Coordinates of C-alpha atoms in Angstrom, one line a residue:
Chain A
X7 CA 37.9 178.1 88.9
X8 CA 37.3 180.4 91.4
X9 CA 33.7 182.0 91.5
X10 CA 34.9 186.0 90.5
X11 CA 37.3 184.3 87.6
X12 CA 33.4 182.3 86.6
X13 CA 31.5 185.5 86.5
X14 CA 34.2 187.3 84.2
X15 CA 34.0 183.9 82.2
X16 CA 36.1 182.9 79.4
X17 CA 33.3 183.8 76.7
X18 CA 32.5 187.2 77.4
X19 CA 36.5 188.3 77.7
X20 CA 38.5 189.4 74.6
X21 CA 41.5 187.3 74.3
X22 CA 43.5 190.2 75.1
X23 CA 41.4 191.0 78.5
X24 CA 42.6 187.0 79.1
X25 CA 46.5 187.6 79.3
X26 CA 45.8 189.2 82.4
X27 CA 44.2 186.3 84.5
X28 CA 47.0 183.8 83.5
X29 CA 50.7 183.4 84.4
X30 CA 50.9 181.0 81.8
X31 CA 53.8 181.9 79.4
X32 CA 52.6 180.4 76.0
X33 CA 49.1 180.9 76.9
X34 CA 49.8 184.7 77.3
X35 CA 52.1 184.6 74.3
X36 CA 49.0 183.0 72.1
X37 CA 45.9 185.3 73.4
X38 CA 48.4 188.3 72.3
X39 CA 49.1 186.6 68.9
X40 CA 45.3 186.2 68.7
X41 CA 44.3 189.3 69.6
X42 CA 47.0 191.5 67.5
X43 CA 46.9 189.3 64.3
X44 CA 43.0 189.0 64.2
X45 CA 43.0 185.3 63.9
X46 CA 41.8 182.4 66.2
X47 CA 42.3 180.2 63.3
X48 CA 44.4 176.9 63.3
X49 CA 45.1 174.9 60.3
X50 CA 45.6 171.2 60.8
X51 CA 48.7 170.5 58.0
X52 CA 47.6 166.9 57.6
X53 CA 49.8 166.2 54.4
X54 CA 52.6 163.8 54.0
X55 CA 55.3 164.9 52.9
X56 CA 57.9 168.2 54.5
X57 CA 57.5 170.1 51.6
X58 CA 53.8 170.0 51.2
X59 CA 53.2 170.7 54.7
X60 CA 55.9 173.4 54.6
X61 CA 54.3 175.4 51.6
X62 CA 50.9 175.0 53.5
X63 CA 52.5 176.9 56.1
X64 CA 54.0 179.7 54.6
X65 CA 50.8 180.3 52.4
X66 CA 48.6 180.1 55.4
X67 CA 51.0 181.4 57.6
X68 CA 49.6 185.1 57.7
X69 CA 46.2 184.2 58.4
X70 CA 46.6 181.5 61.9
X71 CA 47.7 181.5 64.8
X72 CA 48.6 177.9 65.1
X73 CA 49.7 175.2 62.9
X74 CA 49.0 171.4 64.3
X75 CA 51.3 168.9 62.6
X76 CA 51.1 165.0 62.4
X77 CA 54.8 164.5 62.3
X78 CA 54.5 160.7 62.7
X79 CA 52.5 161.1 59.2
X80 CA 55.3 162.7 57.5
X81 CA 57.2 160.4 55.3
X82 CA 60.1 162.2 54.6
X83 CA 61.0 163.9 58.0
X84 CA 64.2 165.2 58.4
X85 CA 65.5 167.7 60.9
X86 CA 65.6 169.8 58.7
X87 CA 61.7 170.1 58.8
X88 CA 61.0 171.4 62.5
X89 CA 63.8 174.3 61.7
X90 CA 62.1 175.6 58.4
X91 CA 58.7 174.8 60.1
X92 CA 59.9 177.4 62.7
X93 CA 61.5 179.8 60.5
X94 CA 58.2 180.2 59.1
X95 CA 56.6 180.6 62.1
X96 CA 58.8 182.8 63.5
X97 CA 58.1 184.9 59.9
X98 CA 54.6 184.8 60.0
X99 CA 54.0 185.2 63.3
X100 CA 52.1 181.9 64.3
X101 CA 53.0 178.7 67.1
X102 CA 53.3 175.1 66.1
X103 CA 51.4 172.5 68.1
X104 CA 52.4 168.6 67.3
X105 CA 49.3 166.8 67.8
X106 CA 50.7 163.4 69.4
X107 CA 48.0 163.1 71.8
X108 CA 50.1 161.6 74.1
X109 CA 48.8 158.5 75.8
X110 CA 50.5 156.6 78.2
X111 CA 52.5 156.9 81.4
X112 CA 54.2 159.7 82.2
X113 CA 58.1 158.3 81.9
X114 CA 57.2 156.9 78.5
X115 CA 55.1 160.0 76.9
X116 CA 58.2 162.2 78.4
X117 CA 60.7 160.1 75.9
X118 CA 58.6 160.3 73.0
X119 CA 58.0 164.1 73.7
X120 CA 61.9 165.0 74.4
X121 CA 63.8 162.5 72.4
X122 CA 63.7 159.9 69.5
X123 CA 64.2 161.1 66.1
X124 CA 61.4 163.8 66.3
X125 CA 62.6 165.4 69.6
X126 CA 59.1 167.3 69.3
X127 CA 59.7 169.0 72.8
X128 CA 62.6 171.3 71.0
X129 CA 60.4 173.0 68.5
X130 CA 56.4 172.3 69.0
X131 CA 54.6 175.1 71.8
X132 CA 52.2 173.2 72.1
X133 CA 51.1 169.2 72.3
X134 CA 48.0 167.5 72.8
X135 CA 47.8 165.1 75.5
X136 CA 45.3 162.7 76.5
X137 CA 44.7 162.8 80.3
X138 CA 43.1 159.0 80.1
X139 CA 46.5 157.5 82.0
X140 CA 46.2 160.5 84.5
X141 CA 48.5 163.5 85.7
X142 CA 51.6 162.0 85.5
X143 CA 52.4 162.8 81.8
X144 CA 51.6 166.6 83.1
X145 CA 54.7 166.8 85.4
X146 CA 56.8 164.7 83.4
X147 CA 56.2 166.3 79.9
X148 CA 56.3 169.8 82.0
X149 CA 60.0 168.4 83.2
X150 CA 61.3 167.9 79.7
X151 CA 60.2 171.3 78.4
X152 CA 62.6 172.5 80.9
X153 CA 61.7 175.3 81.4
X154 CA 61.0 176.3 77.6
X155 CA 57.8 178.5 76.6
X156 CA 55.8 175.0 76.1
X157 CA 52.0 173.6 76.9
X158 CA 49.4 171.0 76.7
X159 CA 46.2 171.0 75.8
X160 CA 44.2 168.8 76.8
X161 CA 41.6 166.6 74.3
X162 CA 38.6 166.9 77.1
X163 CA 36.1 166.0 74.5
X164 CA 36.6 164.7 70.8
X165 CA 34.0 164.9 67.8
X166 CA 34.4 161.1 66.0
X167 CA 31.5 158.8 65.9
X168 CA 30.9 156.5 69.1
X169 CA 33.7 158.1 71.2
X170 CA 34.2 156.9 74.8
X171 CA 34.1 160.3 76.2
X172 CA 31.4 160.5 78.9
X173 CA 30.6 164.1 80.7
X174 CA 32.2 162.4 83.7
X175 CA 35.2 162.1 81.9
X176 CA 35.2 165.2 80.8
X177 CA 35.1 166.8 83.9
X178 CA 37.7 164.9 84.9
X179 CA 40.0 166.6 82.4
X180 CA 38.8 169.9 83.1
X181 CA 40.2 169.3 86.6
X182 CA 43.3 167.7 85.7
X183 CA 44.0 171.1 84.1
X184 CA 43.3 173.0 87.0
X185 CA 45.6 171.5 89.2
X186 CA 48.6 171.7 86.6
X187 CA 47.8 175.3 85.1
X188 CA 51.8 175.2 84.7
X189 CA 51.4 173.3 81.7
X190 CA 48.1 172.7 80.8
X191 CA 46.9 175.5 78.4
X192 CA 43.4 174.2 77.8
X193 CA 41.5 171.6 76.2
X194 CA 40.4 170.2 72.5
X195 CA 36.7 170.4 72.7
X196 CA 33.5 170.3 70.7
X197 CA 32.0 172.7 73.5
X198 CA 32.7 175.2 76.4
X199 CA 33.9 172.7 78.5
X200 CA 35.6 175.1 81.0
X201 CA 34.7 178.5 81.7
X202 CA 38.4 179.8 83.0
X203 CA 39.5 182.5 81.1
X204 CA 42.8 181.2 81.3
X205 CA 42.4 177.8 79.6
X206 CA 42.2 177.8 75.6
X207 CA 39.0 175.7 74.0
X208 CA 40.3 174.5 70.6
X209 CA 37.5 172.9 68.5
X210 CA 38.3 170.6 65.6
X211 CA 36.2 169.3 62.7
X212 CA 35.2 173.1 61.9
X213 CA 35.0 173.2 58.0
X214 CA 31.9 174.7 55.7
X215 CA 30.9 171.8 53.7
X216 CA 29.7 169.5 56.3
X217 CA 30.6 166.1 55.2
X218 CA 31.5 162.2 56.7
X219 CA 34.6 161.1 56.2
X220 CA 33.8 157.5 56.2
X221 CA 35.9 156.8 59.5
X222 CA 33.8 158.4 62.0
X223 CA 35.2 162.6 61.9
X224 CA 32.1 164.6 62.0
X225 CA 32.1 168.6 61.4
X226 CA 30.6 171.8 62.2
X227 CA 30.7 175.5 60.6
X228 CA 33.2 178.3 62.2
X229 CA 30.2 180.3 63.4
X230 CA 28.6 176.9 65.5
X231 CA 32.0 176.2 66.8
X232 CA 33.2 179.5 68.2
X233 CA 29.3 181.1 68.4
X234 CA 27.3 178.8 69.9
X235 CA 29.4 176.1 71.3
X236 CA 32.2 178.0 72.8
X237 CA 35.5 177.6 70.9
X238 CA 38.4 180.2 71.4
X239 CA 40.6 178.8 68.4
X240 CA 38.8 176.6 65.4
X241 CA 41.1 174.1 63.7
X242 CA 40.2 172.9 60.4
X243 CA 41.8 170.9 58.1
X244 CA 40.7 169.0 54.6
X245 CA 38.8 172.6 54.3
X246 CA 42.0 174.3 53.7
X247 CA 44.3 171.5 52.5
X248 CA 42.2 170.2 50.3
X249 CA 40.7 173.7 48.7
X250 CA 42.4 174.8 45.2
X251 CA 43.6 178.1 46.9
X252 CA 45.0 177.5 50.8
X253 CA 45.7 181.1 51.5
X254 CA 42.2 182.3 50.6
X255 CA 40.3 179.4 52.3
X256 CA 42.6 180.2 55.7
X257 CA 41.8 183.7 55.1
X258 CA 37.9 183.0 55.1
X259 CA 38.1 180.7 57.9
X260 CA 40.0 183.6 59.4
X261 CA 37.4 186.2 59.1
X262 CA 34.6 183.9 59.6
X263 CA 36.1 182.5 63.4
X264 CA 37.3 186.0 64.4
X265 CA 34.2 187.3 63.5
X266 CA 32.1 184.8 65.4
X267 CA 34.6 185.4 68.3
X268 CA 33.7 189.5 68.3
X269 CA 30.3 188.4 67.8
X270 CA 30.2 186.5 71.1
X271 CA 31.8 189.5 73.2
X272 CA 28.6 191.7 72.4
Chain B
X10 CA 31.0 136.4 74.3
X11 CA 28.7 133.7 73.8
X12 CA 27.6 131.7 77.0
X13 CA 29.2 128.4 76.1
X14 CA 32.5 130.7 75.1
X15 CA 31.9 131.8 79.0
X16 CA 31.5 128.4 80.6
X17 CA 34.9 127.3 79.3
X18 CA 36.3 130.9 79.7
X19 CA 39.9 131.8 78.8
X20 CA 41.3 131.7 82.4
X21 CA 41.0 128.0 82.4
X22 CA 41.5 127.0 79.2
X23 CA 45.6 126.4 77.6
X24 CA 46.6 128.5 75.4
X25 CA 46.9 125.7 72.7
X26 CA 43.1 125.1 73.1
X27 CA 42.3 128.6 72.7
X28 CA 44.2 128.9 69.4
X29 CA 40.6 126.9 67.9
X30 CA 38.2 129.5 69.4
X31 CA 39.6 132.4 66.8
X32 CA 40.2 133.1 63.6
X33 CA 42.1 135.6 64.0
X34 CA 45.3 134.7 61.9
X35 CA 47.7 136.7 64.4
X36 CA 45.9 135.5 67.5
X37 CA 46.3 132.3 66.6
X38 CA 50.2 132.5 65.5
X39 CA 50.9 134.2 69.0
X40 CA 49.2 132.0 70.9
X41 CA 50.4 128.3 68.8
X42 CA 53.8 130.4 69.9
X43 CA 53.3 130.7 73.8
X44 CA 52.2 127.3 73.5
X45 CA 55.0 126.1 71.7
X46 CA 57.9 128.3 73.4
X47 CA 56.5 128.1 76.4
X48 CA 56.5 131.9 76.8
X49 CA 54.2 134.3 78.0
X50 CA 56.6 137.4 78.5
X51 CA 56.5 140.3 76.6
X52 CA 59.8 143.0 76.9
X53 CA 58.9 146.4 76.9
X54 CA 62.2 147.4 74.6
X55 CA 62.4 150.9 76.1
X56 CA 65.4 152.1 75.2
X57 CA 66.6 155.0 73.2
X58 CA 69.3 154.0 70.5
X59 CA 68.4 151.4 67.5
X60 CA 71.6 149.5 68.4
X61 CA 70.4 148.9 71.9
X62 CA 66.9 147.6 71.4
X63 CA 68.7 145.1 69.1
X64 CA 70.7 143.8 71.1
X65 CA 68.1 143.6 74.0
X66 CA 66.2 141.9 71.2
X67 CA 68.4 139.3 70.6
X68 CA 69.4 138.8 74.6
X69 CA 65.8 138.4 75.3
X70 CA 64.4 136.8 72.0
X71 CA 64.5 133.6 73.3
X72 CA 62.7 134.2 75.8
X73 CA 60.0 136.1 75.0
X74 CA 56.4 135.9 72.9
X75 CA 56.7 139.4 72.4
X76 CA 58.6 143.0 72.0
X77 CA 57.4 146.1 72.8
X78 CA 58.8 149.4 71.5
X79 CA 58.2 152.6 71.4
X80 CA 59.7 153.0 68.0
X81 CA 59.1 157.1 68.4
X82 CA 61.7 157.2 71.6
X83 CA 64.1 155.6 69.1
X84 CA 66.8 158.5 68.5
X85 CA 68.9 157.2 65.7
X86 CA 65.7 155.6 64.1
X87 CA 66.4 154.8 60.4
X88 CA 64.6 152.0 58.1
X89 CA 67.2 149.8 58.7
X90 CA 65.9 149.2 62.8
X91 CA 62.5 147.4 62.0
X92 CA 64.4 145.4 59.3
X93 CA 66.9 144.0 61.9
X94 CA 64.0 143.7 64.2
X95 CA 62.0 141.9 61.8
X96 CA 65.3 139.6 61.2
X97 CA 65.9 138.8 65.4
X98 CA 61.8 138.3 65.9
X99 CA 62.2 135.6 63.3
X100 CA 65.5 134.2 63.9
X101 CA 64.2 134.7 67.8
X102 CA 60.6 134.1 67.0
X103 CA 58.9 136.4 68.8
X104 CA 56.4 139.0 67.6
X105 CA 56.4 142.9 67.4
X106 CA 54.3 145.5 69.1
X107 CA 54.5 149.0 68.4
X108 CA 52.9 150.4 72.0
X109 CA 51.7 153.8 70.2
X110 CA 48.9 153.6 71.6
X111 CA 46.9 155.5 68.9
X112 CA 44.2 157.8 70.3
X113 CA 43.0 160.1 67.1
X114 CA 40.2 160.0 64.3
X115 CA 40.3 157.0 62.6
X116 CA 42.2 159.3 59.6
X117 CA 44.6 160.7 61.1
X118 CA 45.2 157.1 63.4
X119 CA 45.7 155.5 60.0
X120 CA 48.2 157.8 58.3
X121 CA 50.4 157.5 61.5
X122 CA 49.9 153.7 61.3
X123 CA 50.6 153.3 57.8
X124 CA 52.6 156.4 56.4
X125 CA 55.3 158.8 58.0
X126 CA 59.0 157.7 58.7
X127 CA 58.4 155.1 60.7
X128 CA 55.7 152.9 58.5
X129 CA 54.6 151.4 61.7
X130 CA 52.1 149.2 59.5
X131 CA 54.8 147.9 57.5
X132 CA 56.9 145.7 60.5
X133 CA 54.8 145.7 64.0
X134 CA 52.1 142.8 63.9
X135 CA 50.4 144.5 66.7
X136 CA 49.8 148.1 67.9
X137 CA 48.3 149.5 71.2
X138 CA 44.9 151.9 70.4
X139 CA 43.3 153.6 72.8
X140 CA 39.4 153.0 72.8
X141 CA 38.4 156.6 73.5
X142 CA 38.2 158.0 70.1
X143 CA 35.4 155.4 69.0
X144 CA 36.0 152.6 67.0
X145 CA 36.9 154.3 63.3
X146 CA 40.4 153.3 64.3
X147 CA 40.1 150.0 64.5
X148 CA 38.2 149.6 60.5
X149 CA 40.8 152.2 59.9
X150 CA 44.1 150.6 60.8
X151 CA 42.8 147.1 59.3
X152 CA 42.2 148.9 55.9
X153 CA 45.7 150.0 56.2
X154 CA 47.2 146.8 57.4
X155 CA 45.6 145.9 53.7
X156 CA 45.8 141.8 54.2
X157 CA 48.8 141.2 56.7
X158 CA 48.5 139.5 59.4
X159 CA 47.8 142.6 62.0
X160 CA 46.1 143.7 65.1
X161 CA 45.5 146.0 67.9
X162 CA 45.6 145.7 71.5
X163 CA 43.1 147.9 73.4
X164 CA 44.1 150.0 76.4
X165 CA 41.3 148.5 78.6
X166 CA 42.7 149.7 82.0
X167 CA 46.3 151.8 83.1
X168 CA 48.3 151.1 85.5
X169 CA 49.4 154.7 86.1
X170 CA 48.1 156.4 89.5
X171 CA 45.5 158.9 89.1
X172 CA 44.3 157.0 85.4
X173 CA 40.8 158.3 84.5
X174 CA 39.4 154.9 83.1
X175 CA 36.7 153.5 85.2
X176 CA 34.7 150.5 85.0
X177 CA 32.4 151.3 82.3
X178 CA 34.8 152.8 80.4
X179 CA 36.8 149.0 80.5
X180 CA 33.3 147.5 79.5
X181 CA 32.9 149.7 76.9
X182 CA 36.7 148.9 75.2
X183 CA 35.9 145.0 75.9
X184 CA 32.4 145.5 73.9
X185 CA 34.4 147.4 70.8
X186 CA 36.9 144.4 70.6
X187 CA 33.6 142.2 70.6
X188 CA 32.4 144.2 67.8
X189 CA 35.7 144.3 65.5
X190 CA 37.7 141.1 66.4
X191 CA 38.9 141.0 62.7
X192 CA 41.3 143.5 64.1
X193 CA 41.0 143.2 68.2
X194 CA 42.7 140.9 69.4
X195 CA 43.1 141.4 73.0
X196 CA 43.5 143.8 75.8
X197 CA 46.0 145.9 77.9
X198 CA 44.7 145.5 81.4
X199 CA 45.7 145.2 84.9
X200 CA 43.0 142.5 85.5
X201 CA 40.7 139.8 83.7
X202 CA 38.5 142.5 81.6
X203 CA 37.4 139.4 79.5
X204 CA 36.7 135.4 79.9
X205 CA 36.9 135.4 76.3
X206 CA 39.1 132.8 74.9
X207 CA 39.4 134.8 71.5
X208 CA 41.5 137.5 72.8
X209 CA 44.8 137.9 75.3
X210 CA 45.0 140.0 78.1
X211 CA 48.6 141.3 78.3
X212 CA 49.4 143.1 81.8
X213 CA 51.9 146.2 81.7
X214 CA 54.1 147.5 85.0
X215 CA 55.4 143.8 86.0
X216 CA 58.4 143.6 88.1
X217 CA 59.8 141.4 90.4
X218 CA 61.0 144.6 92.7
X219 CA 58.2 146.4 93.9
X220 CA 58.6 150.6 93.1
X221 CA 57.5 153.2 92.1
X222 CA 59.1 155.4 89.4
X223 CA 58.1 159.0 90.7
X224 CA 55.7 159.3 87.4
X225 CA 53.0 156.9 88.7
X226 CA 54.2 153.9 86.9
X227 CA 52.7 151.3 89.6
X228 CA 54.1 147.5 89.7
X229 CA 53.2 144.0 90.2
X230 CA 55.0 140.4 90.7
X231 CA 54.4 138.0 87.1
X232 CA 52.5 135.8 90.1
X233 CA 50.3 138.3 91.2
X234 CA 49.4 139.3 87.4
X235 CA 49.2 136.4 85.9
X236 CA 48.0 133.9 89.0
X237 CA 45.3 136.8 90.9
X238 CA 44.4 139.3 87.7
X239 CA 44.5 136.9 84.8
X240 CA 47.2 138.2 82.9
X241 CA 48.4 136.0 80.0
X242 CA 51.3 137.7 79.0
X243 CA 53.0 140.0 81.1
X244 CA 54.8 143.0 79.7
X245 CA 58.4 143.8 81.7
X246 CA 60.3 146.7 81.3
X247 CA 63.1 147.9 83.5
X248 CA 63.1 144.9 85.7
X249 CA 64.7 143.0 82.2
X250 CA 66.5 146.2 80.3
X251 CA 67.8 147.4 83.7
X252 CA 69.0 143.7 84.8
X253 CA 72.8 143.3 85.0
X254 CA 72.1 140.1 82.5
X255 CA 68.7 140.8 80.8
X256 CA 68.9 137.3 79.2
X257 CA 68.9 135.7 82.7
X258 CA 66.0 138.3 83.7
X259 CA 64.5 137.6 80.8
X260 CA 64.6 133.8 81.9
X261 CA 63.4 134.1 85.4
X262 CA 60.5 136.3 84.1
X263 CA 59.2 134.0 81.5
X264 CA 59.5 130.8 84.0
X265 CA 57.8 132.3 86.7
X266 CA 54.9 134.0 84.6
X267 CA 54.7 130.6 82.5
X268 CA 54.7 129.0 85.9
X269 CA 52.2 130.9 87.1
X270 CA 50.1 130.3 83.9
X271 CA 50.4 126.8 83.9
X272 CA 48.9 126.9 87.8
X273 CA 46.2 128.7 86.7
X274 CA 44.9 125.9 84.3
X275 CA 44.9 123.5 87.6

């Protein structure tokens, strides 16, 4: 970024402060959301089944701003699950990001983004995308979308055991999204891996019982994640899916993030 | 690899020989195949409808070692596909991969592999996996594949322009296969990442016309891959689905890259 957009970073600015420094549709659409509804919270819906993941959504619905699905996990997908998934969206006032972390050239991650039987492009805002194959997914995914309010963000860092992601690499990512700020919205991050306030940092692996899961995922608390390292939007998942009352656990995780977030702005 | 494994390294050695150096059970059925068919093509099956990839599959199945799909680009996608899939590959025999290219937390990697709509688990013998995320996939997707005879390919190198992978990154993916070959068995590269005779380097973006598709796809004669790079299948996609006959492209692909192999050995 340019050196007056550094010293106005993205960690001192109020999400609302940010809408102005980006042209960004959904990004400006999001900071909004953020800022009016109080929440930087995203809930990772990693169930199963459409109805499970639909009821997650409406009892968490008030208390996110973004819902990440696995719709490759879903075993009974239908389209009928992207248009309730975006009525209640649309009711409680949140975005939908598909978490396909895209992989591969840009002709072929295009396809699976606008077609096949999920035809994610039609209904998620956002999707994750891996910048490993390079740029090309960028313009191509940004072609699809045509012209819809849609996004990336890019996974610039990631929190499992013995991951392949080197501070080189990083950086790499960070500049991949500065040279396609048309699409890119920002990054998946463990830490403050860009300080442009018009990129989003989204950390996963936030929960409060800090736990292994046995295949390398490895966690930190809302206030570490948005305090110290530099997240804009936490996402946590088993922590809410898994506790005996969803709404109330997305609430906490709610308060806790946003409160972390006003914290840093002092 | 071990340094006798080295001195009779897998560019020289048939792939008949190599069949004793791992015990691999899918390793070895792919390569007694090559051997056998004298076939060292893989199709990349991109094409959107069910009833098309069938009846590519059954042009081509002759032919080939191997199809690749993208099972997720697949618009009319019901359970019935990877049952007539399974039915050609056999009547055909060739094998399946499922080019997802999974690049998540060994988890969420596993419910895609093994859950959702498309039960990838259930019907492709092997899968693409990115490297990135750590290895929690790769002990991840083997629990899942729960006793069949599975495995992953590694994205060791891209082909797309502008790809972020460097040379240690490729070392590091070559050492995670070393460390899991239960599961690994064998590369996507653009060059001879390994002289390991245990696992099969399979080169994407081969084409007998020489283009570029605007998305920084970047191509390469079955010669060049095989003969120069050590390829020892080569994975061709438009040059077969776009053919006028893809059985006769299919042909002329498998003779020349078999060709080539068969030089190598000299």
């Amino acid at each position: 970024g340019a050196p007056d957009k550094e010293s106005v970073g993205r960690l001192s600015m109020s999400f609302g402060d940010r809408v102005a420094t980006t042209s960004q549709p959904l990004v400006r659409r999001l900071l909004r959301l953020m800022e009016e509804k109080r929440t930087n919270l995203c809930v990772a819906a990693d169930l199963g089944t459409a109805r499970d993941v639909l009821q997650l959504a409406d009892k968490v619905g008030p208390h996110i701003c973004l819902l990440k699905t696995h719709v490759d996990s879903i075993s009974d997908f239908t389209a009928e699950f992207p248009k309730q998934l975006t009525e209640l969206a649309e009711r409680h006032n949140f975005l939908i990001c598909e978490d396909r972390k895209y992989g591969d050239i840009g002709s072929t991650s295009a396809d699976q983004y606008s077609s096949g039987l999920f035809s994610v492009s039609s209904w998620a805002h956002l999707v994750t995308v891996h910048a490993l194959p390079g740029d090309g997914q960028l313009t191509a995914l940004s072609d699809r979308a045509a012209g819809a309010e849609r996004g990336a963000l890019l996974v610039a860092e990631m929190s499992s055991k013995g991951c392949l992601v080197q501070p080189a690499y990083t950086a790499a990512v960070v500049k991949m999204a500065e040279a396609h700020p048309y699409f890119a919205c920002g990054f998946i991050a463990q830490s403050s891996v860009s300080s442009d306030p018009r990129f989003l940092v989204l950390t996963p692996g936030v929960s409060l019982v800090s736990t292994a899961d046995g295949h390398g995922q490895q966690y930190s608390s809302p206030e570490r994640a948005v305090g110290e390292r530099g997240a804009d939007v936490v996402i946590v998942g088993r922590g809410v899916t898994r506790a005996e009352d969803p709404a109330a656990a997305a609430r906490e995780y709610a308060q806790r993030a946003f409160s972390a977030y006003l914290q840093r702005l002092k």
